[in-house]
Amino acid sequence: MLETVGYVAGLLTTLAFIPQVLQIYKTKSAKDVSLAMFLLFTLGVFMWLAYGIMTNSFPVVAANAVTLLLSLLILFFKFKYNKVA
Amino acid sequence: MLETVGYVAGLLTTLAFIPQVLQIYKTKSAKDVSLAMFLLFTLGVFMWLAYGIMTNSFPVVAANAVTLLLSLLILFFKFKYNKVA
């Protein structure tokens, strides 16, 4: 039960970024998405990934590897579709 | 060292939402911010908070309590400034 709550929580906070990626891709607009947010967030997720590797925690590594990819994709779109924040 | 990486990671992924809150508040626009993202994310953070309470983990509770507040604020702005996604 306890582990299930953790896994569902991790799935939700990771997969949540997919609709944001899809929305920017479809609308070709990312004006309202904060560049500072995704710079800080991407750096944080990168550090979570490092923390997961250092502590040999597979769930932390897996969740943050996927989130890092999605977060980098959003940053890429932000630069591609809106050069100015 | 290991704990420091975890704390900095947690601070970054939590505080990252502040510039997004400020940007929407200033521009009064949240069109490009995905409603589905913040619905899933808020639910996930709520579950992380429950997980932290159940496992008596103060850092997990603290980080997710702040993130939940910021995430709910973004959802509130999303409904206030853009009724349609």
PDB file of C-alpha atoms in Angstrom:
ATOM      1  CA  MET A   1       0.000   0.000   0.000  1.00  0.00           C
ATOM      2  CA  LEU A   2       2.684   2.477   1.072  1.00  0.00           C
ATOM      3  CA  GLU A   3       4.904   1.558  -1.884  1.00  0.00           C
ATOM      4  CA  THR A   4       1.935   1.810  -4.251  1.00  0.00           C
ATOM      5  CA  VAL A   5       1.262   5.391  -3.104  1.00  0.00           C
ATOM      6  CA  GLY A   6       4.909   6.247  -3.804  1.00  0.00           C
ATOM      7  CA  TYR A   7       4.877   4.639  -7.246  1.00  0.00           C
ATOM      8  CA  VAL A   8       1.595   6.288  -8.297  1.00  0.00           C
ATOM      9  CA  ALA A   9       2.880   9.654  -6.974  1.00  0.00           C
ATOM     10  CA  GLY A  10       6.105   9.229  -8.972  1.00  0.00           C
ATOM     11  CA  LEU A  11       4.222   8.219 -12.116  1.00  0.00           C
ATOM     12  CA  LEU A  12       1.903  11.235 -11.861  1.00  0.00           C
ATOM     13  CA  THR A  13       4.603  13.867 -11.269  1.00  0.00           C
ATOM     14  CA  THR A  14       6.650  12.364 -14.125  1.00  0.00           C
ATOM     15  CA  LEU A  15       3.930  11.757 -16.731  1.00  0.00           C
ATOM     16  CA  ALA A  16       2.370  15.175 -15.993  1.00  0.00           C
ATOM     17  CA  PHE A  17       4.957  16.771 -18.297  1.00  0.00           C
ATOM     18  CA  ILE A  18       3.766  14.806 -21.363  1.00  0.00           C
ATOM     19  CA  PRO A  19       0.601  16.924 -21.938  1.00  0.00           C
ATOM     20  CA  GLN A  20       2.721  20.096 -21.621  1.00  0.00           C
ATOM     21  CA  VAL A  21       5.158  18.787 -24.262  1.00  0.00           C
ATOM     22  CA  LEU A  22       2.252  17.856 -26.569  1.00  0.00           C
ATOM     23  CA  GLN A  23       0.473  21.182 -26.083  1.00  0.00           C
ATOM     24  CA  ILE A  24       3.547  23.258 -26.980  1.00  0.00           C
ATOM     25  CA  TYR A  25       4.254  20.982 -29.942  1.00  0.00           C
ATOM     26  CA  LYS A  26       0.702  21.347 -31.277  1.00  0.00           C
ATOM     27  CA  THR A  27       0.264  25.079 -30.669  1.00  0.00           C
ATOM     28  CA  LYS A  28       3.905  26.017 -31.446  1.00  0.00           C
ATOM     29  CA  SER A  29       3.552  28.486 -28.587  1.00  0.00           C
ATOM     30  CA  ALA A  30       5.352  28.533 -25.230  1.00  0.00           C
ATOM     31  CA  LYS A  31       5.113  32.219 -24.348  1.00  0.00           C
ATOM     32  CA  ASP A  32       3.327  31.659 -21.008  1.00  0.00           C
ATOM     33  CA  VAL A  33       5.643  28.818 -19.961  1.00  0.00           C
ATOM     34  CA  SER A  34       8.268  30.270 -17.616  1.00  0.00           C
ATOM     35  CA  LEU A  35      11.849  29.845 -18.842  1.00  0.00           C
ATOM     36  CA  ALA A  36      13.188  30.355 -15.298  1.00  0.00           C
ATOM     37  CA  MET A  37      10.874  27.611 -14.032  1.00  0.00           C
ATOM     38  CA  PHE A  38      12.142  25.022 -16.504  1.00  0.00           C
ATOM     39  CA  LEU A  39      15.792  26.045 -16.098  1.00  0.00           C
ATOM     40  CA  LEU A  40      15.586  25.601 -12.309  1.00  0.00           C
ATOM     41  CA  PHE A  41      13.413  22.495 -12.610  1.00  0.00           C
ATOM     42  CA  THR A  42      15.690  20.783 -15.162  1.00  0.00           C
ATOM     43  CA  LEU A  43      18.734  21.488 -12.990  1.00  0.00           C
ATOM     44  CA  GLY A  44      16.866  20.106  -9.957  1.00  0.00           C
ATOM     45  CA  VAL A  45      15.795  16.944 -11.780  1.00  0.00           C
ATOM     46  CA  PHE A  46      19.386  16.448 -12.966  1.00  0.00           C
ATOM     47  CA  MET A  47      20.472  16.605  -9.316  1.00  0.00           C
ATOM     48  CA  TRP A  48      17.716  14.161  -8.287  1.00  0.00           C
ATOM     49  CA  LEU A  49      19.048  11.806 -10.969  1.00  0.00           C
ATOM     50  CA  ALA A  50      22.592  12.156  -9.558  1.00  0.00           C
ATOM     51  CA  TYR A  51      21.200  11.558  -6.055  1.00  0.00           C
ATOM     52  CA  GLY A  52      19.400   8.411  -7.272  1.00  0.00           C
ATOM     53  CA  ILE A  53      22.576   7.086  -8.903  1.00  0.00           C
ATOM     54  CA  MET A  54      24.663   7.806  -5.780  1.00  0.00           C
ATOM     55  CA  THR A  55      22.118   6.101  -3.514  1.00  0.00           C
ATOM     56  CA  ASN A  56      21.522   3.193  -5.935  1.00  0.00           C
ATOM     57  CA  SER A  57      17.801   3.930  -5.938  1.00  0.00           C
ATOM     58  CA  PHE A  58      16.286   2.546  -9.140  1.00  0.00           C
ATOM     59  CA  PRO A  59      12.851   4.252  -8.755  1.00  0.00           C
ATOM     60  CA  VAL A  60      14.507   7.675  -8.238  1.00  0.00           C
ATOM     61  CA  VAL A  61      16.779   7.119 -11.264  1.00  0.00           C
ATOM     62  CA  ALA A  62      13.954   5.874 -13.512  1.00  0.00           C
ATOM     63  CA  ALA A  63      11.456   8.618 -12.627  1.00  0.00           C
ATOM     64  CA  ASN A  64      14.015  11.411 -12.902  1.00  0.00           C
ATOM     65  CA  ALA A  65      15.568  10.120 -16.140  1.00  0.00           C
ATOM     66  CA  VAL A  66      12.136  10.330 -17.813  1.00  0.00           C
ATOM     67  CA  THR A  67      11.320  13.709 -16.213  1.00  0.00           C
ATOM     68  CA  LEU A  68      14.723  15.081 -17.285  1.00  0.00           C
ATOM     69  CA  LEU A  69      14.028  14.093 -20.893  1.00  0.00           C
ATOM     70  CA  LEU A  70      10.566  15.721 -20.873  1.00  0.00           C
ATOM     71  CA  SER A  71      11.856  18.822 -19.100  1.00  0.00           C
ATOM     72  CA  LEU A  72      14.710  19.228 -21.613  1.00  0.00           C
ATOM     73  CA  LEU A  73      12.196  18.836 -24.448  1.00  0.00           C
ATOM     74  CA  ILE A  74      10.078  21.655 -22.981  1.00  0.00           C
ATOM     75  CA  LEU A  75      13.212  23.856 -22.693  1.00  0.00           C
ATOM     76  CA  PHE A  76      14.089  23.050 -26.308  1.00  0.00           C
ATOM     77  CA  PHE A  77      10.564  24.025 -27.430  1.00  0.00           C
ATOM     78  CA  LYS A  78      10.737  27.187 -25.314  1.00  0.00           C
ATOM     79  CA  PHE A  79      13.872  28.295 -27.163  1.00  0.00           C
ATOM     80  CA  LYS A  80      12.524  27.158 -30.524  1.00  0.00           C
ATOM     81  CA  TYR A  81       9.094  28.799 -30.347  1.00  0.00           C
ATOM     82  CA  ASN A  82       9.720  31.793 -28.068  1.00  0.00           C
ATOM     83  CA  LYS A  83      13.155  33.270 -27.959  1.00  0.00           C
ATOM     84  CA  VAL A  84      12.072  35.937 -25.484  1.00  0.00           C
ATOM     85  CA  ALA A  85      10.401  34.878 -22.233  1.00  0.00           C
TER      86      ALA A  85
ATOM     87  CA  MET B   1      27.695  15.584   0.517  1.00  0.00           C
ATOM     88  CA  LEU B   2      25.035  13.059  -0.489  1.00  0.00           C
ATOM     89  CA  GLU B   3      22.411  14.727   1.713  1.00  0.00           C
ATOM     90  CA  THR B   4      23.376  18.151   0.356  1.00  0.00           C
ATOM     91  CA  VAL B   5      22.738  16.956  -3.229  1.00  0.00           C
ATOM     92  CA  GLY B   6      19.289  15.742  -2.161  1.00  0.00           C
ATOM     93  CA  TYR B   7      18.440  18.984  -0.358  1.00  0.00           C
ATOM     94  CA  VAL B   8      19.606  21.210  -3.237  1.00  0.00           C
ATOM     95  CA  ALA B   9      17.700  18.991  -5.709  1.00  0.00           C
ATOM     96  CA  GLY B  10      14.549  19.286  -3.570  1.00  0.00           C
ATOM     97  CA  LEU B  11      14.928  23.045  -3.214  1.00  0.00           C
ATOM     98  CA  LEU B  12      15.366  23.512  -6.973  1.00  0.00           C
ATOM     99  CA  THR B  13      12.392  21.341  -8.060  1.00  0.00           C
ATOM    100  CA  THR B  14      10.234  23.093  -5.444  1.00  0.00           C
ATOM    101  CA  LEU B  15      11.300  26.725  -5.893  1.00  0.00           C
ATOM    102  CA  ALA B  16      11.205  26.334  -9.714  1.00  0.00           C
ATOM    103  CA  PHE B  17       7.442  26.910  -9.596  1.00  0.00           C
ATOM    104  CA  ILE B  18       7.793  30.407  -8.101  1.00  0.00           C
ATOM    105  CA  PRO B  19       8.885  32.109 -11.383  1.00  0.00           C
ATOM    106  CA  GLN B  20       5.959  30.401 -13.168  1.00  0.00           C
ATOM    107  CA  VAL B  21       3.509  31.728 -10.572  1.00  0.00           C
ATOM    108  CA  LEU B  22       5.020  35.236 -10.864  1.00  0.00           C
ATOM    109  CA  GLN B  23       5.004  35.184 -14.670  1.00  0.00           C
ATOM    110  CA  ILE B  24       1.314  34.243 -14.910  1.00  0.00           C
ATOM    111  CA  TYR B  25       0.450  36.811 -12.228  1.00  0.00           C
ATOM    112  CA  LYS B  26       2.296  39.587 -14.087  1.00  0.00           C
ATOM    113  CA  THR B  27       1.144  38.741 -17.622  1.00  0.00           C
ATOM    114  CA  LYS B  28      -2.376  37.588 -16.617  1.00  0.00           C
ATOM    115  CA  SER B  29      -1.932  34.915 -19.272  1.00  0.00           C
ATOM    116  CA  ALA B  30      -1.690  31.141 -18.856  1.00  0.00           C
ATOM    117  CA  LYS B  31      -2.825  29.969 -22.303  1.00  0.00           C
ATOM    118  CA  ASP B  32       0.368  27.992 -23.038  1.00  0.00           C
ATOM    119  CA  VAL B  33       0.479  26.383 -19.591  1.00  0.00           C
ATOM    120  CA  SER B  34      -1.053  22.904 -19.880  1.00  0.00           C
ATOM    121  CA  LEU B  35      -4.102  22.351 -17.659  1.00  0.00           C
ATOM    122  CA  ALA B  36      -3.646  18.564 -17.894  1.00  0.00           C
ATOM    123  CA  MET B  37      -0.040  18.928 -16.748  1.00  0.00           C
ATOM    124  CA  PHE B  38      -0.936  20.849 -13.597  1.00  0.00           C
ATOM    125  CA  LEU B  39      -3.947  18.637 -12.799  1.00  0.00           C
ATOM    126  CA  LEU B  40      -1.781  15.486 -12.955  1.00  0.00           C
ATOM    127  CA  PHE B  41       1.144  17.202 -11.241  1.00  0.00           C
ATOM    128  CA  THR B  42      -0.950  18.587  -8.370  1.00  0.00           C
ATOM    129  CA  LEU B  43      -2.521  15.167  -7.785  1.00  0.00           C
ATOM    130  CA  GLY B  44       0.955  13.592  -7.833  1.00  0.00           C
ATOM    131  CA  VAL B  45       2.375  16.127  -5.370  1.00  0.00           C
ATOM    132  CA  PHE B  46      -0.629  15.534  -3.097  1.00  0.00           C
ATOM    133  CA  MET B  47       0.221  11.821  -3.149  1.00  0.00           C
ATOM    134  CA  TRP B  48       3.907  12.563  -2.437  1.00  0.00           C
ATOM    135  CA  LEU B  49       2.745  14.604   0.558  1.00  0.00           C
ATOM    136  CA  ALA B  50       0.623  11.654   1.780  1.00  0.00           C
ATOM    137  CA  TYR B  51       3.604   9.345   1.227  1.00  0.00           C
ATOM    138  CA  GLY B  52       5.840  11.680   3.243  1.00  0.00           C
ATOM    139  CA  ILE B  53       3.330  11.796   6.103  1.00  0.00           C
ATOM    140  CA  MET B  54       2.923   7.991   6.100  1.00  0.00           C
ATOM    141  CA  THR B  55       6.700   7.440   6.111  1.00  0.00           C
ATOM    142  CA  ASN B  56       7.344  10.242   8.651  1.00  0.00           C
ATOM    143  CA  SER B  57       9.769  11.895   6.245  1.00  0.00           C
ATOM    144  CA  PHE B  58      10.029  15.577   7.105  1.00  0.00           C
ATOM    145  CA  PRO B  59      11.967  16.617   3.942  1.00  0.00           C
ATOM    146  CA  VAL B  60       9.374  14.920   1.686  1.00  0.00           C
ATOM    147  CA  VAL B  61       6.506  16.560   3.599  1.00  0.00           C
ATOM    148  CA  ALA B  62       8.121  20.023   3.612  1.00  0.00           C
ATOM    149  CA  ALA B  63       9.112  20.045  -0.075  1.00  0.00           C
ATOM    150  CA  ASN B  64       5.762  18.709  -1.263  1.00  0.00           C
ATOM    151  CA  ALA B  65       3.685  20.964   0.978  1.00  0.00           C
ATOM    152  CA  VAL B  66       5.341  24.014  -0.629  1.00  0.00           C
ATOM    153  CA  THR B  67       5.123  22.532  -4.147  1.00  0.00           C
ATOM    154  CA  LEU B  68       1.431  21.685  -3.606  1.00  0.00           C
ATOM    155  CA  LEU B  69       0.712  25.294  -2.649  1.00  0.00           C
ATOM    156  CA  LEU B  70       2.535  26.679  -5.712  1.00  0.00           C
ATOM    157  CA  SER B  71       0.953  24.101  -8.024  1.00  0.00           C
ATOM    158  CA  LEU B  72      -2.554  24.887  -6.713  1.00  0.00           C
ATOM    159  CA  LEU B  73      -1.841  28.590  -7.233  1.00  0.00           C
ATOM    160  CA  ILE B  74      -0.902  27.914 -10.883  1.00  0.00           C
ATOM    161  CA  LEU B  75      -4.117  25.879 -11.343  1.00  0.00           C
ATOM    162  CA  PHE B  76      -6.116  28.744  -9.793  1.00  0.00           C
ATOM    163  CA  PHE B  77      -4.491  31.236 -12.191  1.00  0.00           C
ATOM    164  CA  LYS B  78      -5.085  28.872 -15.117  1.00  0.00           C
ATOM    165  CA  PHE B  79      -8.820  28.850 -14.380  1.00  0.00           C
ATOM    166  CA  LYS B  80      -8.879  32.568 -13.623  1.00  0.00           C
ATOM    167  CA  TYR B  81      -7.033  33.795 -16.720  1.00  0.00           C
ATOM    168  CA  ASN B  82      -7.834  31.086 -19.283  1.00  0.00           C
ATOM    169  CA  LYS B  83     -11.013  29.120 -18.892  1.00  0.00           C
ATOM    170  CA  VAL B  84     -10.290  27.084 -22.021  1.00  0.00           C
ATOM    171  CA  ALA B  85      -6.978  25.203 -22.317  1.00  0.00           C
TER     172      ALA B  85
END
